[in-house]
Each structure stands twice: as C-alpha cells, then as structure tokens.
C-alpha cells in the first residue's frame, strides 16, 4: 500500500475509533459459542473458519511439510475447536484473536491431537473444503521456506484481513450500482495515481479529473474505515486497533 493509501487509513483515527462498535467481534462470537448449543456453535465458528483457514493451513503445512496432511490437519484443528473444550480456556483477558488462533494451533499440534482427531477428506465433520477452493497446493508451493511458521501465519492473516476488507468495499459499491467505479479506483489503493492515470480514469468514468481525485480520496477513506472495522473484530479493546493495523502494515510492507 502506498504512503497515500496508508495516510487515508490513518486519517481521523481518533474519531473513527469512537465509531467502531465491539458488539459483534470475533471474540464475542467465540465467548458466546462456549454457552451455545452444538448447532449454534458450529454455525458461529464456521464463519470464522472460512475467514481464517489460510493462516492455520500455512502454519500447519510449514510445521509438517506435507500438503495433503496439512489439509487433513487443518480440518481436524477446526473440528477440535468446534467439538472439544478448547474454547473453555478463553478468559476475559482475551487479547488478539490472531494470537489465540495461533496459540491454539500450536497447542493442537504439540499435544498430538492430529493423531487422534485427523479428519479424512470427505469426512462427516469437515468444516471447510480445501479441495473445493483449489488453492491449498498453490499456497504451500509459494511459501518461502526460510520463513518461520509463525511468520507465515501472520502474513496469511494479514492478507485475509485485507481480502475481507476489499470484499466489503466491493460489495458496498455493487449494492450502490458503482461496480465500474470500484474496478477503476481499486488500483489507487496500492499505487500512486499520476495525473495521466487520473485522466485515463476520468475518460473511462465519463467524469472530470477533479471528480476522479475526489472519488479516490473517498474510496481510500472508506477502505480505511472498513479496515478498522475488520481489525476491531479481532481485538479485545479499542486501544489495540491502531497497534494491530501498524503490525498489519509492517507484515505487508
């Protein structure tokens, strides 16, 4: 992300922090799931599994070095969260959801849960479908072997957060009938927009160059707001939002 893009994310942080609500965070889902009936727990945590299987998969694959085994173990890990007492260890001093997930995955492997819990692909308890995604092998193949498992987890986590934020921004524009605007402005989140580029975009959108620059400013600002909201879902307190965003940028830079 460019300096301009980061500045949009960091703009008005104090006022944006006040606007972030903590009524539906990932942590609240986890804590609620401790008391929920099995069906409700499965639905709630499946949503988190779908969002964050990539970091867990890469962490396990790096530790075990086998793509197909990692797929099975990733399934087993999430089943372990869903079916066992892992969630009962969560206390009020929760910290970052990222740290909880990584610690849980480490605990899962260290205590040989895989030997007893491994789910064969197509098993009745499958939570996510790695085969259907078609990306498990490519994820494993593209990783840097010199990178630690923990670092791979954090990198994949950061990419997942960015992807989710981008998806939310895209959905907002689609709902407003502005898909074309989204597609044109999207590169402006990660590159410096020159006057020449602004002129090309203006031509595509049939608006003035000044209108393009205003639209891009709003686009970046909204992306920053959505990123803060996504990060807020993964931490316990408002004070951790900026810290986690800075860490995300350090991972992606």
PDB file of C-alpha atoms in Angstrom:
ATOM      1  CA  UNK A   1       0.000   0.000   0.000  1.00  0.00           C
ATOM      2  CA  UNK A   2       1.310   3.458  -0.878  1.00  0.00           C
ATOM      3  CA  UNK A   3       2.010   6.228   1.611  1.00  0.00           C
ATOM      4  CA  UNK A   4      -1.098   7.951   0.307  1.00  0.00           C
ATOM      5  CA  UNK A   5      -3.172   4.867   0.959  1.00  0.00           C
ATOM      6  CA  UNK A   6      -1.775   4.491   4.464  1.00  0.00           C
ATOM      7  CA  UNK A   7      -2.421   8.139   5.239  1.00  0.00           C
ATOM      8  CA  UNK A   8      -6.063   7.648   4.292  1.00  0.00           C
ATOM      9  CA  UNK A   9      -6.260   4.688   6.647  1.00  0.00           C
ATOM     10  CA  UNK A  10      -4.649   6.686   9.445  1.00  0.00           C
ATOM     11  CA  UNK A  11      -6.670   9.867   8.874  1.00  0.00           C
ATOM     12  CA  UNK A  12      -9.073  10.852  11.627  1.00  0.00           C
ATOM     13  CA  UNK A  13      -8.126   7.763  13.620  1.00  0.00           C
ATOM     14  CA  UNK A  14      -9.375   9.196  16.864  1.00  0.00           C
ATOM     15  CA  UNK A  15     -12.853   9.903  15.580  1.00  0.00           C
ATOM     16  CA  UNK A  16     -13.008   6.609  13.691  1.00  0.00           C
ATOM     17  CA  UNK A  17     -12.020   4.685  16.794  1.00  0.00           C
ATOM     18  CA  UNK A  18     -15.022   6.129  18.603  1.00  0.00           C
ATOM     19  CA  UNK A  19     -17.264   4.942  15.776  1.00  0.00           C
ATOM     20  CA  UNK A  20     -16.136   1.302  15.938  1.00  0.00           C
ATOM     21  CA  UNK A  21     -18.540  -0.859  17.899  1.00  0.00           C
ATOM     22  CA  UNK A  22     -17.475  -4.004  19.734  1.00  0.00           C
ATOM     23  CA  UNK A  23     -20.854  -5.724  19.839  1.00  0.00           C
ATOM     24  CA  UNK A  24     -20.120  -8.372  17.203  1.00  0.00           C
ATOM     25  CA  UNK A  25     -16.410  -9.101  17.341  1.00  0.00           C
ATOM     26  CA  UNK A  26     -14.820 -12.449  16.643  1.00  0.00           C
ATOM     27  CA  UNK A  27     -14.182 -12.663  20.373  1.00  0.00           C
ATOM     28  CA  UNK A  28     -17.827 -12.176  21.235  1.00  0.00           C
ATOM     29  CA  UNK A  29     -18.656 -14.986  18.809  1.00  0.00           C
ATOM     30  CA  UNK A  30     -16.122 -17.261  20.478  1.00  0.00           C
ATOM     31  CA  UNK A  31     -17.242 -16.442  24.002  1.00  0.00           C
ATOM     32  CA  UNK A  32     -20.912 -16.879  23.086  1.00  0.00           C
ATOM     33  CA  UNK A  33     -20.117 -20.195  21.455  1.00  0.00           C
ATOM     34  CA  UNK A  34     -18.952 -21.532  24.815  1.00  0.00           C
ATOM     35  CA  UNK A  35     -22.537 -21.401  26.021  1.00  0.00           C
ATOM     36  CA  UNK A  36     -24.310 -22.187  22.757  1.00  0.00           C
ATOM     37  CA  UNK A  37     -25.905 -25.450  21.736  1.00  0.00           C
ATOM     38  CA  UNK A  38     -23.805 -27.546  19.328  1.00  0.00           C
ATOM     39  CA  UNK A  39     -25.653 -26.455  16.210  1.00  0.00           C
ATOM     40  CA  UNK A  40     -25.366 -22.740  17.016  1.00  0.00           C
ATOM     41  CA  UNK A  41     -21.706 -23.147  17.944  1.00  0.00           C
ATOM     42  CA  UNK A  42     -20.960 -24.854  14.645  1.00  0.00           C
ATOM     43  CA  UNK A  43     -22.625 -22.092  12.632  1.00  0.00           C
ATOM     44  CA  UNK A  44     -20.858 -19.292  14.529  1.00  0.00           C
ATOM     45  CA  UNK A  45     -17.396 -20.768  14.392  1.00  0.00           C
ATOM     46  CA  UNK A  46     -17.722 -21.979  10.814  1.00  0.00           C
ATOM     47  CA  UNK A  47     -17.852 -18.330   9.793  1.00  0.00           C
ATOM     48  CA  UNK A  48     -14.504 -17.749  11.490  1.00  0.00           C
ATOM     49  CA  UNK A  49     -13.062 -20.916   9.974  1.00  0.00           C
ATOM     50  CA  UNK A  50     -13.994 -19.774   6.496  1.00  0.00           C
ATOM     51  CA  UNK A  51     -12.226 -16.469   7.084  1.00  0.00           C
ATOM     52  CA  UNK A  52      -9.040 -17.737   8.652  1.00  0.00           C
ATOM     53  CA  UNK A  53      -8.308 -21.250   7.412  1.00  0.00           C
ATOM     54  CA  UNK A  54      -5.444 -19.960   5.235  1.00  0.00           C
ATOM     55  CA  UNK A  55      -3.204 -18.822   8.126  1.00  0.00           C
ATOM     56  CA  UNK A  56      -3.839 -22.051  10.012  1.00  0.00           C
ATOM     57  CA  UNK A  57      -3.246 -24.163   6.915  1.00  0.00           C
ATOM     58  CA  UNK A  58       0.085 -22.490   6.109  1.00  0.00           C
ATOM     59  CA  UNK A  59       1.208 -22.752   9.732  1.00  0.00           C
ATOM     60  CA  UNK A  60       0.457 -26.471   9.873  1.00  0.00           C
ATOM     61  CA  UNK A  61       1.850 -27.154   6.399  1.00  0.00           C
ATOM     62  CA  UNK A  62       5.129 -25.464   7.311  1.00  0.00           C
ATOM     63  CA  UNK A  63       5.363 -27.461  10.528  1.00  0.00           C
ATOM     64  CA  UNK A  64       4.573 -30.797   8.919  1.00  0.00           C
ATOM     65  CA  UNK A  65       5.887 -30.269   5.375  1.00  0.00           C
ATOM     66  CA  UNK A  66       3.151 -32.249   3.674  1.00  0.00           C
ATOM     67  CA  UNK A  67       0.355 -30.569   1.719  1.00  0.00           C
ATOM     68  CA  UNK A  68      -2.247 -33.311   1.964  1.00  0.00           C
ATOM     69  CA  UNK A  69      -1.567 -33.984   5.630  1.00  0.00           C
ATOM     70  CA  UNK A  70      -1.865 -30.257   6.297  1.00  0.00           C
ATOM     71  CA  UNK A  71      -5.290 -30.218   4.651  1.00  0.00           C
ATOM     72  CA  UNK A  72      -6.484 -33.017   6.914  1.00  0.00           C
ATOM     73  CA  UNK A  73      -4.945 -31.454   9.998  1.00  0.00           C
ATOM     74  CA  UNK A  74      -6.497 -28.072   9.238  1.00  0.00           C
ATOM     75  CA  UNK A  75      -9.885 -29.758   9.105  1.00  0.00           C
ATOM     76  CA  UNK A  76      -9.077 -31.555  12.338  1.00  0.00           C
ATOM     77  CA  UNK A  77      -7.974 -28.362  14.061  1.00  0.00           C
ATOM     78  CA  UNK A  78     -11.225 -26.545  13.384  1.00  0.00           C
ATOM     79  CA  UNK A  79     -13.210 -29.616  14.380  1.00  0.00           C
ATOM     80  CA  UNK A  80     -11.179 -29.608  17.601  1.00  0.00           C
ATOM     81  CA  UNK A  81     -12.257 -26.023  18.257  1.00  0.00           C
ATOM     82  CA  UNK A  82     -15.856 -26.877  17.461  1.00  0.00           C
ATOM     83  CA  UNK A  83     -16.214 -30.171  19.263  1.00  0.00           C
ATOM     84  CA  UNK A  84     -13.799 -30.156  22.179  1.00  0.00           C
ATOM     85  CA  UNK A  85     -13.218 -27.910  25.177  1.00  0.00           C
ATOM     86  CA  UNK A  86     -10.679 -25.590  23.563  1.00  0.00           C
ATOM     87  CA  UNK A  87     -12.975 -22.585  23.890  1.00  0.00           C
ATOM     88  CA  UNK A  88     -13.325 -23.054  27.625  1.00  0.00           C
ATOM     89  CA  UNK A  89      -9.735 -21.849  28.006  1.00  0.00           C
ATOM     90  CA  UNK A  90     -10.707 -18.407  26.719  1.00  0.00           C
ATOM     91  CA  UNK A  91     -10.867 -15.886  29.573  1.00  0.00           C
ATOM     92  CA  UNK A  92     -11.824 -12.238  29.789  1.00  0.00           C
ATOM     93  CA  UNK A  93      -8.275 -11.068  29.086  1.00  0.00           C
ATOM     94  CA  UNK A  94      -8.563 -12.327  25.548  1.00  0.00           C
ATOM     95  CA  UNK A  95      -6.065 -10.190  23.682  1.00  0.00           C
ATOM     96  CA  UNK A  96      -5.876 -10.546  19.929  1.00  0.00           C
ATOM     97  CA  UNK A  97      -7.873 -13.202  18.129  1.00  0.00           C
ATOM     98  CA  UNK A  98      -4.868 -13.728  15.858  1.00  0.00           C
ATOM     99  CA  UNK A  99      -2.762 -14.715  18.859  1.00  0.00           C
ATOM    100  CA  UNK A 100      -5.468 -17.004  20.211  1.00  0.00           C
ATOM    101  CA  UNK A 101      -5.785 -18.840  16.911  1.00  0.00           C
ATOM    102  CA  UNK A 102      -2.016 -19.286  16.523  1.00  0.00           C
ATOM    103  CA  UNK A 103      -1.624 -20.437  20.118  1.00  0.00           C
ATOM    104  CA  UNK A 104      -4.494 -22.888  19.709  1.00  0.00           C
ATOM    105  CA  UNK A 105      -2.980 -24.320  16.516  1.00  0.00           C
ATOM    106  CA  UNK A 106       0.387 -24.733  18.256  1.00  0.00           C
ATOM    107  CA  UNK A 107      -1.268 -26.425  21.208  1.00  0.00           C
ATOM    108  CA  UNK A 108      -3.206 -28.685  18.871  1.00  0.00           C
ATOM    109  CA  UNK A 109      -0.051 -29.951  17.163  1.00  0.00           C
ATOM    110  CA  UNK A 110       2.092 -30.112  20.284  1.00  0.00           C
ATOM    111  CA  UNK A 111      -0.393 -32.333  22.068  1.00  0.00           C
ATOM    112  CA  UNK A 112      -0.763 -34.767  19.171  1.00  0.00           C
ATOM    113  CA  UNK A 113      -4.424 -34.042  18.629  1.00  0.00           C
ATOM    114  CA  UNK A 114      -3.763 -34.809  14.988  1.00  0.00           C
ATOM    115  CA  UNK A 115      -3.035 -38.466  15.730  1.00  0.00           C
ATOM    116  CA  UNK A 116      -6.419 -38.899  17.334  1.00  0.00           C
ATOM    117  CA  UNK A 117      -8.524 -36.295  15.570  1.00  0.00           C
ATOM    118  CA  UNK A 118      -7.342 -36.174  11.948  1.00  0.00           C
ATOM    119  CA  UNK A 119     -10.301 -35.991   9.566  1.00  0.00           C
ATOM    120  CA  UNK A 120     -10.005 -37.690   6.203  1.00  0.00           C
ATOM    121  CA  UNK A 121     -11.150 -35.549   3.305  1.00  0.00           C
ATOM    122  CA  UNK A 122     -14.861 -36.083   2.795  1.00  0.00           C
ATOM    123  CA  UNK A 123     -15.349 -36.992   6.463  1.00  0.00           C
ATOM    124  CA  UNK A 124     -18.650 -36.197   8.087  1.00  0.00           C
ATOM    125  CA  UNK A 125     -17.185 -33.485  10.340  1.00  0.00           C
ATOM    126  CA  UNK A 126     -15.489 -31.417   7.648  1.00  0.00           C
ATOM    127  CA  UNK A 127     -15.812 -27.729   8.490  1.00  0.00           C
ATOM    128  CA  UNK A 128     -14.208 -26.251   5.389  1.00  0.00           C
ATOM    129  CA  UNK A 129     -13.494 -27.607   1.936  1.00  0.00           C
ATOM    130  CA  UNK A 130      -9.883 -27.065   0.992  1.00  0.00           C
ATOM    131  CA  UNK A 131     -10.241 -29.206  -2.097  1.00  0.00           C
ATOM    132  CA  UNK A 132     -13.018 -27.013  -3.449  1.00  0.00           C
ATOM    133  CA  UNK A 133     -11.001 -23.843  -3.023  1.00  0.00           C
ATOM    134  CA  UNK A 134      -8.301 -25.110  -5.379  1.00  0.00           C
ATOM    135  CA  UNK A 135      -5.657 -23.009  -3.673  1.00  0.00           C
ATOM    136  CA  UNK A 136      -4.171 -25.223  -0.959  1.00  0.00           C
ATOM    137  CA  UNK A 137      -1.399 -26.542  -3.186  1.00  0.00           C
ATOM    138  CA  UNK A 138      -0.559 -23.115  -4.567  1.00  0.00           C
ATOM    139  CA  UNK A 139      -0.393 -21.634  -1.082  1.00  0.00           C
ATOM    140  CA  UNK A 140       2.025 -24.306   0.018  1.00  0.00           C
ATOM    141  CA  UNK A 141       4.071 -24.071  -3.160  1.00  0.00           C
ATOM    142  CA  UNK A 142       4.527 -20.312  -2.990  1.00  0.00           C
ATOM    143  CA  UNK A 143       5.694 -20.018   0.581  1.00  0.00           C
ATOM    144  CA  UNK A 144       9.262 -19.042   1.423  1.00  0.00           C
ATOM    145  CA  UNK A 145      10.943 -21.995   3.099  1.00  0.00           C
ATOM    146  CA  UNK A 146      13.189 -19.662   5.093  1.00  0.00           C
ATOM    147  CA  UNK A 147      10.168 -18.014   6.710  1.00  0.00           C
ATOM    148  CA  UNK A 148       9.111 -19.316  10.107  1.00  0.00           C
ATOM    149  CA  UNK A 149       5.733 -20.972  10.602  1.00  0.00           C
ATOM    150  CA  UNK A 150       4.620 -18.143  12.908  1.00  0.00           C
ATOM    151  CA  UNK A 151       5.612 -15.543  10.324  1.00  0.00           C
ATOM    152  CA  UNK A 152       3.748 -17.387   7.580  1.00  0.00           C
ATOM    153  CA  UNK A 153       0.684 -17.454   9.791  1.00  0.00           C
ATOM    154  CA  UNK A 154       0.859 -13.695  10.375  1.00  0.00           C
ATOM    155  CA  UNK A 155       1.409 -12.972   6.678  1.00  0.00           C
ATOM    156  CA  UNK A 156      -1.587 -15.074   5.699  1.00  0.00           C
ATOM    157  CA  UNK A 157      -3.629 -13.475   8.470  1.00  0.00           C
ATOM    158  CA  UNK A 158      -2.788 -10.004   7.166  1.00  0.00           C
ATOM    159  CA  UNK A 159      -3.724 -10.973   3.619  1.00  0.00           C
ATOM    160  CA  UNK A 160      -7.002 -12.451   4.862  1.00  0.00           C
ATOM    161  CA  UNK A 161      -7.886  -9.223   6.665  1.00  0.00           C
ATOM    162  CA  UNK A 162      -7.060  -7.159   3.565  1.00  0.00           C
ATOM    163  CA  UNK A 163      -9.046  -9.512   1.334  1.00  0.00           C
ATOM    164  CA  UNK A 164     -12.065  -9.326   3.621  1.00  0.00           C
ATOM    165  CA  UNK A 165     -11.850  -5.542   3.708  1.00  0.00           C
ATOM    166  CA  UNK A 166     -11.609  -5.346  -0.073  1.00  0.00           C
ATOM    167  CA  UNK A 167     -14.558  -7.689  -0.429  1.00  0.00           C
ATOM    168  CA  UNK A 168     -16.646  -5.490   1.863  1.00  0.00           C
ATOM    169  CA  UNK A 169     -15.702  -2.402  -0.152  1.00  0.00           C
ATOM    170  CA  UNK A 170     -16.568  -4.162  -3.403  1.00  0.00           C
ATOM    171  CA  UNK A 171     -19.924  -5.297  -2.033  1.00  0.00           C
ATOM    172  CA  UNK A 172     -20.773  -1.759  -0.933  1.00  0.00           C
ATOM    173  CA  UNK A 173     -20.065  -0.395  -4.387  1.00  0.00           C
ATOM    174  CA  UNK A 174     -22.021  -3.191  -6.042  1.00  0.00           C
ATOM    175  CA  UNK A 175     -25.018  -2.524  -3.805  1.00  0.00           C
ATOM    176  CA  UNK A 176     -24.867   1.145  -4.809  1.00  0.00           C
ATOM    177  CA  UNK A 177     -24.592   0.295  -8.506  1.00  0.00           C
ATOM    178  CA  UNK A 178     -20.992   1.542  -8.631  1.00  0.00           C
ATOM    179  CA  UNK A 179     -19.114  -1.603  -9.641  1.00  0.00           C
ATOM    180  CA  UNK A 180     -17.423   0.208 -12.516  1.00  0.00           C
ATOM    181  CA  UNK A 181     -16.158   2.890 -10.143  1.00  0.00           C
ATOM    182  CA  UNK A 182     -14.760   0.232  -7.815  1.00  0.00           C
ATOM    183  CA  UNK A 183     -12.897  -1.520 -10.628  1.00  0.00           C
ATOM    184  CA  UNK A 184     -11.356   1.724 -11.873  1.00  0.00           C
ATOM    185  CA  UNK A 185     -10.324   3.075  -8.465  1.00  0.00           C
ATOM    186  CA  UNK A 186      -9.116  -0.209  -6.941  1.00  0.00           C
ATOM    187  CA  UNK A 187      -5.503   0.160  -8.179  1.00  0.00           C
ATOM    188  CA  UNK A 188      -5.365   3.504  -6.385  1.00  0.00           C
ATOM    189  CA  UNK A 189      -5.191   1.704  -3.049  1.00  0.00           C
ATOM    190  CA  UNK A 190      -1.779   0.227  -3.795  1.00  0.00           C
ATOM    191  CA  UNK A 191      -0.189   2.586  -6.329  1.00  0.00           C
ATOM    192  CA  UNK A 192       0.487   6.283  -6.666  1.00  0.00           C
ATOM    193  CA  UNK A 193      -2.038   7.794  -9.052  1.00  0.00           C
ATOM    194  CA  UNK A 194      -0.380  10.110 -11.574  1.00  0.00           C
ATOM    195  CA  UNK A 195      -2.155  12.871 -13.465  1.00  0.00           C
ATOM    196  CA  UNK A 196      -2.009  10.684 -16.562  1.00  0.00           C
ATOM    197  CA  UNK A 197      -3.723   7.844 -14.744  1.00  0.00           C
ATOM    198  CA  UNK A 198      -6.350  10.208 -13.372  1.00  0.00           C
ATOM    199  CA  UNK A 199      -7.030  11.451 -16.897  1.00  0.00           C
ATOM    200  CA  UNK A 200      -7.478   7.873 -18.165  1.00  0.00           C
ATOM    201  CA  UNK A 201      -9.803   7.046 -15.304  1.00  0.00           C
ATOM    202  CA  UNK A 202     -11.814  10.198 -15.908  1.00  0.00           C
ATOM    203  CA  UNK A 203     -12.278   9.157 -19.515  1.00  0.00           C
ATOM    204  CA  UNK A 204     -13.404   5.678 -18.504  1.00  0.00           C
ATOM    205  CA  UNK A 205     -15.876   7.019 -15.954  1.00  0.00           C
ATOM    206  CA  UNK A 206     -17.015   9.992 -18.042  1.00  0.00           C
ATOM    207  CA  UNK A 207     -16.243  12.427 -15.231  1.00  0.00           C
ATOM    208  CA  UNK A 208     -13.684  15.176 -14.721  1.00  0.00           C
ATOM    209  CA  UNK A 209     -10.167  14.585 -13.395  1.00  0.00           C
ATOM    210  CA  UNK A 210     -11.074  16.608 -10.332  1.00  0.00           C
ATOM    211  CA  UNK A 211     -14.037  14.327  -9.703  1.00  0.00           C
ATOM    212  CA  UNK A 212     -11.739  11.307 -10.023  1.00  0.00           C
ATOM    213  CA  UNK A 213      -9.419  12.676  -7.345  1.00  0.00           C
ATOM    214  CA  UNK A 214     -12.335  13.389  -5.015  1.00  0.00           C
ATOM    215  CA  UNK A 215     -13.733   9.897  -5.620  1.00  0.00           C
ATOM    216  CA  UNK A 216     -10.334   8.324  -4.965  1.00  0.00           C
ATOM    217  CA  UNK A 217      -9.974  10.252  -1.714  1.00  0.00           C
ATOM    218  CA  UNK A 218     -13.359   8.959  -0.552  1.00  0.00           C
ATOM    219  CA  UNK A 219     -12.527   5.461  -1.796  1.00  0.00           C
ATOM    220  CA  UNK A 220      -9.335   5.339   0.234  1.00  0.00           C
ATOM    221  CA  UNK A 221     -11.023   6.800   3.294  1.00  0.00           C
ATOM    222  CA  UNK A 222     -13.814   4.239   3.158  1.00  0.00           C
ATOM    223  CA  UNK A 223     -11.285   1.452   2.731  1.00  0.00           C
ATOM    224  CA  UNK A 224      -9.536   2.706   5.862  1.00  0.00           C
ATOM    225  CA  UNK A 225     -12.803   2.736   7.786  1.00  0.00           C
ATOM    226  CA  UNK A 226     -13.649  -0.802   6.718  1.00  0.00           C
ATOM    227  CA  UNK A 227     -10.143  -1.996   7.580  1.00  0.00           C
ATOM    228  CA  UNK A 228     -10.504  -0.554  11.068  1.00  0.00           C
ATOM    229  CA  UNK A 229     -13.850  -2.294  11.445  1.00  0.00           C
ATOM    230  CA  UNK A 230     -12.365  -5.616  10.358  1.00  0.00           C
ATOM    231  CA  UNK A 231      -9.420  -5.222  12.744  1.00  0.00           C
ATOM    232  CA  UNK A 232     -11.817  -4.261  15.537  1.00  0.00           C
ATOM    233  CA  UNK A 233     -13.464  -7.649  15.150  1.00  0.00           C
ATOM    234  CA  UNK A 234     -10.191  -9.366  16.061  1.00  0.00           C
ATOM    235  CA  UNK A 235      -9.118  -7.471  19.203  1.00  0.00           C
ATOM    236  CA  UNK A 236     -10.485  -7.022  22.698  1.00  0.00           C
ATOM    237  CA  UNK A 237     -10.218  -3.261  23.181  1.00  0.00           C
ATOM    238  CA  UNK A 238     -10.270  -0.094  21.087  1.00  0.00           C
ATOM    239  CA  UNK A 239      -6.717   0.648  22.145  1.00  0.00           C
ATOM    240  CA  UNK A 240      -5.477  -2.411  20.262  1.00  0.00           C
ATOM    241  CA  UNK A 241      -6.894  -1.364  16.880  1.00  0.00           C
ATOM    242  CA  UNK A 242      -4.116   1.026  15.875  1.00  0.00           C
ATOM    243  CA  UNK A 243      -1.454  -1.329  17.201  1.00  0.00           C
ATOM    244  CA  UNK A 244      -2.826  -4.191  15.121  1.00  0.00           C
ATOM    245  CA  UNK A 245      -3.112  -2.011  11.997  1.00  0.00           C
ATOM    246  CA  UNK A 246       0.508  -0.934  12.357  1.00  0.00           C
ATOM    247  CA  UNK A 247       1.527  -4.561  12.692  1.00  0.00           C
ATOM    248  CA  UNK A 248      -0.519  -5.484   9.611  1.00  0.00           C
ATOM    249  CA  UNK A 249       1.234  -2.793   7.568  1.00  0.00           C
ATOM    250  CA  UNK A 250       4.630  -3.982   8.797  1.00  0.00           C
ATOM    251  CA  UNK A 251       3.804  -7.524   7.677  1.00  0.00           C
ATOM    252  CA  UNK A 252       2.606  -6.455   4.232  1.00  0.00           C
ATOM    253  CA  UNK A 253       5.315  -3.867   3.515  1.00  0.00           C
TER     254      UNK A 253
END
